[in-house]
Coordinates of C-alpha atoms in Angstrom, one line a residue:
X1 CA -18.3 61.8 -1.4
X2 CA -21.3 59.2 -1.4
X3 CA -19.5 57.7 -4.6
X4 CA -16.3 58.2 -3.2
X5 CA -17.8 56.6 0.3
X6 CA -19.1 53.7 -1.9
X7 CA -15.4 52.3 -3.4
X8 CA -14.1 53.0 0.0
X9 CA -17.2 50.4 1.5
X10 CA -16.4 47.9 -1.4
X11 CA -12.6 47.9 -0.6
X12 CA -13.5 47.1 3.2
X13 CA -15.7 44.6 1.9
X14 CA -13.1 43.0 0.0
X15 CA -10.4 43.0 2.2
X16 CA -12.7 41.7 5.2
X17 CA -13.6 38.7 3.1
X18 CA -10.3 38.1 2.2
X19 CA -9.6 38.4 5.8
X20 CA -11.8 36.2 7.0
X21 CA -11.2 33.3 3.9
X22 CA -7.7 33.6 6.3
X23 CA -8.5 32.8 9.5
X24 CA -11.6 30.3 8.2
X25 CA -9.0 28.5 6.1
X26 CA -6.5 28.6 9.2
X27 CA -10.1 26.8 11.6
X28 CA -10.2 24.2 8.7
X29 CA -6.3 23.0 8.8
X30 CA -6.1 23.3 12.9
X31 CA -5.6 19.6 12.4
X32 CA -3.8 19.6 9.2
X33 CA 0.3 18.6 10.1
X34 CA 2.7 21.2 10.2
X35 CA 0.2 23.1 9.2
X36 CA 1.1 27.3 9.8
X37 CA -1.0 30.0 10.4
X38 CA -2.2 32.4 8.1
X39 CA -2.4 36.0 8.9
X40 CA -4.2 38.4 6.7
X41 CA -2.0 42.3 6.9
X42 CA -4.0 45.2 5.5
X43 CA -2.5 48.8 4.6
X44 CA -4.4 51.9 3.8
X45 CA -4.9 53.0 0.2
X46 CA -3.2 56.2 -1.0
X47 CA -6.0 59.3 -0.5
X48 CA -7.2 61.9 -2.2
X49 CA -5.4 65.1 -1.6
X50 CA -7.7 67.9 -0.5
X51 CA -5.4 70.3 0.4
X52 CA -2.1 70.8 -0.4
X53 CA 0.8 72.1 2.1
X54 CA 0.2 76.3 1.7
X55 CA 1.1 78.9 3.7
X56 CA -0.8 81.7 6.0
X57 CA -0.2 85.4 5.3
X58 CA 1.5 85.7 9.1
X59 CA 4.2 82.7 7.2
X60 CA 2.8 79.7 8.9
X61 CA 2.5 76.7 7.2
X62 CA -0.9 75.1 6.6
X63 CA -1.4 70.9 7.4
X64 CA -1.6 69.0 4.3
X65 CA -5.1 67.0 3.9
X66 CA -6.4 64.3 2.6
X67 CA -9.3 61.4 2.3
X68 CA -8.7 57.9 1.8
X69 CA -9.6 55.5 -0.8
X70 CA -10.1 52.6 1.6
X71 CA -8.1 49.7 2.5
X72 CA -6.1 46.9 0.3
X73 CA -5.0 43.5 1.4
X74 CA -1.3 44.4 2.2
X75 CA 0.0 40.6 2.4
X76 CA -0.8 37.5 3.8
X77 CA 1.6 35.9 6.3
X78 CA 2.4 32.5 7.0
X79 CA 3.8 32.0 10.8
X80 CA 6.7 29.8 10.9
X81 CA 7.0 29.2 14.7
X82 CA 6.8 25.5 16.3
X83 CA 4.0 23.3 16.5
X84 CA 3.6 20.8 19.4
X85 CA 4.9 17.1 18.8
X86 CA 2.6 14.4 19.0
X87 CA 3.8 11.0 19.4
X88 CA 2.0 8.8 17.4
X89 CA 4.5 5.9 18.0
X90 CA 5.4 5.1 14.2
X91 CA 9.0 4.9 13.4
X92 CA 8.6 6.9 9.8
X93 CA 7.0 9.4 11.4
X94 CA 9.3 12.5 11.3
X95 CA 9.2 15.3 13.1
X96 CA 11.4 18.8 13.1
X97 CA 12.8 20.4 16.4
X98 CA 14.1 23.2 15.1
X99 CA 14.0 25.8 12.2
X100 CA 14.0 23.8 8.9
X101 CA 12.5 21.7 5.9
X102 CA 12.8 17.8 5.1
X103 CA 13.6 18.1 1.2
X104 CA 11.9 16.1 -0.9
X105 CA 12.0 15.4 -4.6
X106 CA 10.4 17.8 -7.3
X107 CA 7.2 16.4 -8.8
X108 CA 7.3 14.1 -11.9
X109 CA 5.3 15.5 -14.8
X110 CA 5.6 19.2 -13.1
X111 CA 6.0 22.5 -14.4
X112 CA 8.0 23.5 -12.5
X113 CA 11.3 21.1 -11.1
X114 CA 12.3 22.3 -7.6
X115 CA 12.3 20.9 -5.0
X116 CA 9.5 20.3 -1.8
X117 CA 10.0 21.7 1.6
X118 CA 7.8 20.4 4.1
X119 CA 7.6 19.9 7.6
X120 CA 4.9 17.8 7.4
X121 CA 7.1 14.2 8.3
X122 CA 4.6 11.2 8.0
X123 CA 6.6 9.3 5.9
X124 CA 6.2 5.6 4.7
X125 CA 8.2 3.2 3.0
X126 CA 7.4 1.9 0.6
X127 CA 8.0 -1.7 -1.1
X128 CA 10.9 -0.7 -2.8
X129 CA 12.7 0.9 1.0
X130 CA 12.6 4.1 -0.1
X131 CA 11.4 6.9 2.1
X132 CA 8.3 8.4 0.9
X133 CA 5.9 11.6 1.8
X134 CA 2.2 11.1 1.9
X135 CA 1.7 11.9 -2.1
X136 CA 4.7 9.8 -3.0
X137 CA 7.6 12.0 -3.5
X138 CA 11.3 10.8 -2.3
X139 CA 12.0 11.9 1.2
X140 CA 16.4 12.9 -0.3
X141 CA 19.8 12.9 2.4
X142 CA 23.5 11.7 1.7
X143 CA 24.6 8.5 2.2
X144 CA 26.9 7.9 4.9
X145 CA 29.9 5.7 5.0
X146 CA 31.5 3.5 7.0
X147 CA 32.9 6.0 9.2
X148 CA 29.0 7.5 10.2
X149 CA 30.4 10.9 8.0
X150 CA 27.3 11.5 5.5
X151 CA 28.7 12.2 2.1
X152 CA 27.6 16.1 1.8
X153 CA 27.3 16.1 -1.8
X154 CA 24.6 15.3 -4.4
X155 CA 21.4 15.0 -3.2
X156 CA 19.6 10.8 -2.9
X157 CA 16.6 9.1 -2.4
X158 CA 16.7 7.9 1.5
X159 CA 16.3 4.2 0.9
X160 CA 17.5 1.0 2.3
X161 CA 17.2 -3.1 1.2
X162 CA 14.6 -4.9 3.1
X163 CA 16.5 -8.0 2.2
X164 CA 20.0 -6.6 4.2
X165 CA 22.1 -8.3 5.4
X166 CA 24.9 -8.1 8.4
X167 CA 28.2 -10.3 7.5
X168 CA 29.7 -11.8 9.5
X169 CA 33.4 -9.7 10.8
X170 CA 36.6 -11.6 13.0
X171 CA 37.0 -9.7 15.7
X172 CA 40.5 -8.4 15.3
X173 CA 40.4 -5.5 18.7
X174 CA 38.8 -6.2 22.4
X175 CA 38.9 -3.6 24.6
X176 CA 39.1 -4.8 28.9
X177 CA 39.1 -2.2 31.4
X178 CA 37.9 -2.3 35.0
X179 CA 39.9 -2.6 38.4
X180 CA 42.0 -5.3 39.8
X181 CA 42.3 -4.8 43.8
X182 CA 45.8 -2.5 45.5
X183 CA 44.5 -5.0 48.4
X184 CA 45.5 -8.5 46.4
X185 CA 47.8 -10.7 48.0
X186 CA 51.0 -12.2 46.0
X187 CA 51.4 -15.4 46.5
X188 CA 52.6 -16.8 50.1
X189 CA 54.9 -18.6 48.7
X190 CA 57.5 -20.2 45.8
X191 CA 54.3 -23.2 45.6
X192 CA 51.7 -21.3 45.6
X193 CA 49.9 -18.6 43.2
X194 CA 48.6 -15.0 44.1
X195 CA 45.4 -14.1 44.2
X196 CA 43.7 -14.8 41.4
X197 CA 41.2 -13.0 38.9
X198 CA 39.9 -14.6 35.7
X199 CA 37.6 -12.9 32.9
X200 CA 36.0 -14.2 29.8
X201 CA 34.7 -13.3 26.4
X202 CA 33.4 -14.1 23.3
X203 CA 35.1 -13.8 19.9
X204 CA 34.6 -14.3 16.5
X205 CA 36.6 -15.9 13.3
X206 CA 35.6 -15.0 9.9
X207 CA 33.0 -17.7 9.2
X208 CA 31.0 -15.9 12.4
X209 CA 31.6 -18.7 14.5
X210 CA 31.6 -18.2 18.4
X211 CA 35.1 -18.5 20.2
X212 CA 36.3 -17.9 23.7
X213 CA 39.0 -15.9 24.7
X214 CA 40.3 -16.3 28.9
X215 CA 42.2 -13.9 30.7
X216 CA 43.8 -14.7 33.7
X217 CA 45.1 -12.5 35.9
X218 CA 47.1 -13.2 39.2
X219 CA 49.4 -10.6 41.8
X220 CA 52.5 -10.9 41.9
X221 CA 54.5 -10.4 44.9
X222 CA 56.2 -7.2 43.8
X223 CA 54.4 -3.8 44.0
X224 CA 51.8 -3.0 42.0
X225 CA 52.7 -5.8 39.8
X226 CA 49.8 -8.5 37.9
X227 CA 50.7 -11.9 35.8
X228 CA 48.2 -11.9 32.9
X229 CA 47.9 -15.5 30.9
X230 CA 45.6 -15.4 27.6
X231 CA 44.2 -18.9 27.0
X232 CA 42.3 -19.9 24.2
X233 CA 40.1 -23.2 25.6
X234 CA 38.6 -23.3 21.2
X235 CA 42.6 -23.6 19.7
X236 CA 41.8 -21.0 17.0
X237 CA 45.1 -18.5 18.1
X238 CA 48.4 -19.3 17.5
X239 CA 50.4 -20.2 21.1
X240 CA 53.5 -18.6 21.3
X241 CA 55.2 -22.4 20.3
X242 CA 53.3 -21.4 16.4
X243 CA 51.1 -24.2 16.7
X244 CA 47.2 -24.5 17.2
X245 CA 45.6 -24.7 20.5
X246 CA 46.8 -22.7 23.7
X247 CA 45.1 -25.1 25.8
X248 CA 47.6 -25.8 28.4
X249 CA 48.4 -23.9 31.4
X250 CA 50.9 -21.6 29.2
X251 CA 48.1 -20.3 27.5
X252 CA 48.6 -18.7 23.7
X253 CA 50.3 -15.7 25.5
X254 CA 51.1 -13.9 29.2
X255 CA 53.3 -10.8 30.6
X256 CA 53.3 -8.9 33.3
X257 CA 51.2 -5.7 34.0
X258 CA 52.6 -2.9 36.4
X259 CA 50.3 -0.2 38.2
X260 CA 51.9 3.4 38.8
X261 CA 50.9 4.8 42.3
X262 CA 47.7 6.6 41.4
X263 CA 46.5 3.1 39.7
X264 CA 47.1 3.7 36.2
X265 CA 48.6 1.3 33.8
X266 CA 52.2 2.3 34.1
X267 CA 53.5 -0.8 31.8
X268 CA 52.3 -3.9 29.5
X269 CA 55.3 -6.3 29.2
X270 CA 54.8 -9.1 26.7
X271 CA 56.7 -12.5 26.9
X272 CA 55.0 -14.0 23.4
X273 CA 53.1 -13.3 21.1
X274 CA 53.7 -9.2 20.2
X275 CA 52.8 -6.1 21.2
X276 CA 49.4 -4.4 20.6
X277 CA 49.1 -0.7 19.8
X278 CA 45.9 0.2 17.7
X279 CA 47.3 4.2 18.1
X280 CA 50.4 3.4 16.4
X281 CA 51.8 4.7 19.5
X282 CA 55.3 4.2 21.0
X283 CA 53.1 2.8 24.4
X284 CA 52.8 -1.1 23.8
X285 CA 48.5 -0.9 25.0
X286 CA 48.1 -4.6 25.4
X287 CA 48.8 -8.3 23.5
X288 CA 48.7 -8.9 20.4
X289 CA 47.7 -12.4 19.3
X290 CA 47.5 -14.0 15.4
X291 CA 44.8 -16.0 14.3
X292 CA 44.6 -19.2 13.2
X293 CA 45.2 -19.4 8.9
X294 CA 42.4 -22.0 8.9
X295 CA 39.6 -19.0 10.9
X296 CA 40.2 -17.0 8.7
X297 CA 41.0 -15.9 5.3
X298 CA 43.1 -13.2 5.5
X299 CA 46.9 -14.5 6.8
X300 CA 48.5 -12.9 10.0
X301 CA 45.0 -11.9 11.1
X302 CA 45.5 -11.3 14.8
X303 CA 43.6 -10.1 17.7
X304 CA 44.7 -6.8 19.8
X305 CA 43.4 -7.4 23.4
X306 CA 43.8 -3.8 25.5
X307 CA 44.6 -4.2 28.4
X308 CA 45.3 0.2 29.7
X309 CA 41.4 0.4 30.4
X310 CA 42.7 -1.4 33.6
X311 CA 43.5 0.4 36.8
X312 CA 44.7 -1.1 40.4
X313 CA 42.9 0.7 43.5
X314 CA 41.7 -0.5 47.0
X315 CA 38.3 -2.2 46.8
X316 CA 36.2 -5.0 44.8
X317 CA 38.0 -6.9 41.6
X318 CA 35.5 -5.4 38.7
X319 CA 38.2 -6.1 35.8
X320 CA 35.9 -7.6 32.7
X321 CA 35.9 -7.3 29.1
X322 CA 34.4 -3.6 28.0
X323 CA 33.8 -4.8 24.1
X324 CA 35.0 -6.2 21.3
X325 CA 34.7 -5.4 17.0
X326 CA 33.4 -8.6 15.6
X327 CA 30.0 -10.3 14.8
X328 CA 28.3 -13.0 13.5
X329 CA 26.4 -13.3 10.5
X330 CA 22.8 -11.1 11.3
X331 CA 19.0 -10.7 9.6
X332 CA 18.1 -7.0 9.3
X333 CA 15.4 -6.6 12.6
X334 CA 14.5 -2.9 12.1
X335 CA 15.1 0.5 10.6
X336 CA 14.9 3.9 12.7
X337 CA 15.9 7.5 12.9
X338 CA 18.7 9.0 15.2
X339 CA 18.0 12.5 16.2
X340 CA 20.5 13.7 13.9
X341 CA 18.0 12.5 11.1
X342 CA 20.3 9.1 10.0
X343 CA 19.2 6.1 8.8
X344 CA 19.9 3.3 11.1
X345 CA 19.2 -0.4 10.3
X346 CA 19.6 -2.6 13.1
X347 CA 20.5 -6.3 12.8
X348 CA 20.3 -9.2 14.8
X349 CA 23.7 -9.1 15.5
X350 CA 23.6 -6.7 17.7
X351 CA 24.8 -4.3 14.5
X352 CA 23.4 -1.1 13.7
X353 CA 24.6 -0.1 10.3
X354 CA 24.0 4.0 9.4
X355 CA 22.8 4.4 5.4
X356 CA 21.6 7.6 5.0
X357 CA 21.4 11.0 6.4
X358 CA 18.8 12.9 5.9
X359 CA 19.0 16.8 4.7
X360 CA 17.1 19.2 6.4
X361 CA 16.6 22.9 4.1
X362 CA 16.6 25.9 5.3
X363 CA 16.2 30.0 3.4
X364 CA 16.6 33.2 4.1
X365 CA 13.1 34.1 4.3
X366 CA 10.2 31.3 5.0
X367 CA 8.0 33.9 4.0
X368 CA 8.7 34.3 0.4
X369 CA 8.2 30.8 -0.1
X370 CA 5.7 29.7 -2.3
X371 CA 2.4 27.0 -1.6
X372 CA 2.3 24.4 -3.3
X373 CA -0.3 22.5 -1.7
X374 CA -0.1 19.4 0.0
X375 CA 1.7 20.8 2.7
X376 CA 4.8 22.0 -0.3
X377 CA 6.4 24.9 -0.7
X378 CA 9.2 25.8 -3.0
X379 CA 12.0 28.6 -3.5
X380 CA 10.8 32.1 -5.2
X381 CA 13.6 34.8 -5.3
X382 CA 11.6 36.2 -2.2
X383 CA 12.6 33.5 -0.3
X384 CA 16.0 33.0 -1.1
X385 CA 18.0 30.1 -2.4
X386 CA 17.9 26.8 -0.1
X387 CA 20.5 26.1 2.1
X388 CA 20.8 22.1 2.8
X389 CA 22.5 21.5 6.0
X390 CA 22.5 18.8 9.1
X391 CA 20.5 18.5 11.9
X392 CA 22.6 18.7 15.0
X393 CA 25.4 20.0 13.1
X394 CA 24.6 22.8 10.6
X395 CA 21.5 23.9 12.5
X396 CA 20.3 24.1 15.9
X397 CA 17.5 21.4 14.9
X398 CA 16.7 17.7 16.2
X399 CA 14.8 14.9 14.0
X400 CA 11.9 13.6 16.2
X401 CA 10.9 10.0 15.3
X402 CA 8.0 8.5 15.7
X403 CA 6.5 11.8 16.1
X404 CA 4.3 14.6 14.4
X405 CA 4.6 18.5 14.5
X406 CA 0.7 19.5 15.2
X407 CA -1.0 22.8 13.7
X408 CA -0.1 26.5 15.2
X409 CA -3.0 27.1 15.1
X410 CA -4.9 28.2 18.4
X411 CA -8.7 28.0 17.6
X412 CA -9.6 30.0 20.7
X413 CA -7.3 33.1 18.7
X414 CA -8.9 31.9 15.4
X415 CA -12.8 32.3 16.4
X416 CA -12.2 35.5 18.2
X417 CA -10.2 36.9 14.5
X418 CA -13.8 35.2 12.8
X419 CA -15.8 37.4 15.0
X420 CA -13.8 40.9 14.5
X421 CA -13.3 40.1 10.9
X422 CA -17.5 39.6 10.4
X423 CA -18.1 42.7 12.1
X424 CA -15.9 44.2 10.2
X425 CA -17.4 43.3 6.8
X426 CA -20.8 44.4 8.4
X427 CA -19.4 47.6 9.5
X428 CA -18.1 48.1 5.6
X429 CA -21.6 47.0 3.7
X430 CA -22.9 49.9 6.3
X431 CA -21.0 52.0 4.2
X432 CA -22.2 51.6 1.6
X433 CA -25.8 51.3 2.3
X434 CA -25.3 54.9 4.1
X435 CA -24.2 55.8 1.1
X436 CA -26.7 54.8 -1.1
X437 CA -29.2 56.7 1.0
X438 CA -27.3 59.6 0.7
X439 CA -27.1 59.2 -3.1
X440 CA -31.2 58.5 -2.6
X441 CA -31.4 61.8 -1.2
X442 CA -29.5 63.8 -3.2
X443 CA -32.0 62.5 -6.6
X444 CA -34.8 63.8 -4.5
X445 CA -33.4 67.5 -4.2
X446 CA -35.1 68.0 -7.6
X447 CA -38.5 66.9 -7.1

C-alpha cells in the first residue's frame, strides 16, 4: 500500500504543479489585452477494487469498496466572460462589447490555413491603408455598397485608400421643413403683400461650385393657403420661360401650398416648372426645376425641392432648408469605426463614406478553440464551425472604437488560488515523505 501511496502523492504533485502553472499564467497575463483566465479542473483516478458487491447470509448487499489511485488534470478551461473596456483615445483600438471574435487572415507560411480569431483589438493601419493586428495579420470583413449594406460574401482585407478624395455631386434633392405660422396675415389690399417668410440654401453643380437658391413664402387671403416662389440669384436654374437666370421677381418656379385643418400639407400646386415626387407616388411633394445644361454634365438633370415637410400651426414661423444631397469635392480628413464595425471615411466637404464592415466570428463552444499564442485562436472539431455575422444585427455585440478590452483576471482571486495550489502541492509532497517512512519501517523489520 505504501508503494501505491507514493504513486498517489506523485499524481498530486503533477496535478497541482499544473494548477500552479495555470494560476501563474493568469497572473502573468493580468495586463494582456483581452486575455481570458484559465482554470485547471481535476478528476479522480479510477480506484483499485478491494471488495466487490456481494451478498450476506441474510440476503443483504455489501457496498463495493475501492481505494483511489490519485488525481489527474481533466481539463484546462478558459473563462470567456467580458473584460472591462478601457478608453485609449486611439480610433484604431477596437473592443468587442459582447460575444464573438475579430477575424484575421491566416498566417503566411503556417501549416494551417485557418483564419485567426482574436478579441485583442489593438489594430493599426499599415502604409497601404490595410487594417492589421499587432502581429501584422490583416483584419477581415466585407465591402459595403453605396446603400450602406455589407456584401456578405467572400471575406476581404479591411482597407482604405490613404489618398482618397470625395468627388463633387450636383444637388438633385432638397428637403424643406419647419412651420409656417397659422397666425400670419394675408395682404390687406390688392397692392400689398401678405406676411412673408424667406429661406435660402446652398446647392452644388456637377463641379462642386456652390450656388444659392431662395424660396419666398407669402400668406394669401385664402384660409390655410400660402404662395411660394423659388428664386435663383446665381442664374444656374431654368426659369419658366426656359431661359437662364431666374433673378426677377417671378423666380424660376412658383405655386401654392394648401394646408389641412390638422396643420399638415394637403396639396402643393406648381404653376411653373414641374411636379416633384421622389417616391414616385400619386401626390405632388414639391417642385422640380431643371439645371442649366452648362452647369451640369447630364442633360435634363433637375433640382427637386420637397415641400411636404412643412406644417402650419399657431406660433412662430420656423421654415428652413433641412437638407440637400449635393456637395463640393473634399479631401480625406480622418477615419473612424461605427458601433456596427463599419469603416467610415470622413472628408473635408462633410461627406461620410462607409467602405468595409468588420466580420465578427463566433463558435458554439469557445472552450473548444485551440490557442495559437499572440492572442489568437483557431477552430477545432470541438469548437464547431466558424460562424460569421455583423455586429448589432446577427450578433448582440457592438464594436467600441477608441477602447481595448482588459484581461478578465481577478488578481485577488488568483493569489488566493495560488496559495491553495501551493498548500496542496506541499500536502502531496508530504504523502510521499510519509510513504517513504512507512517503507523504511518495513525494511527495518528484517533487522
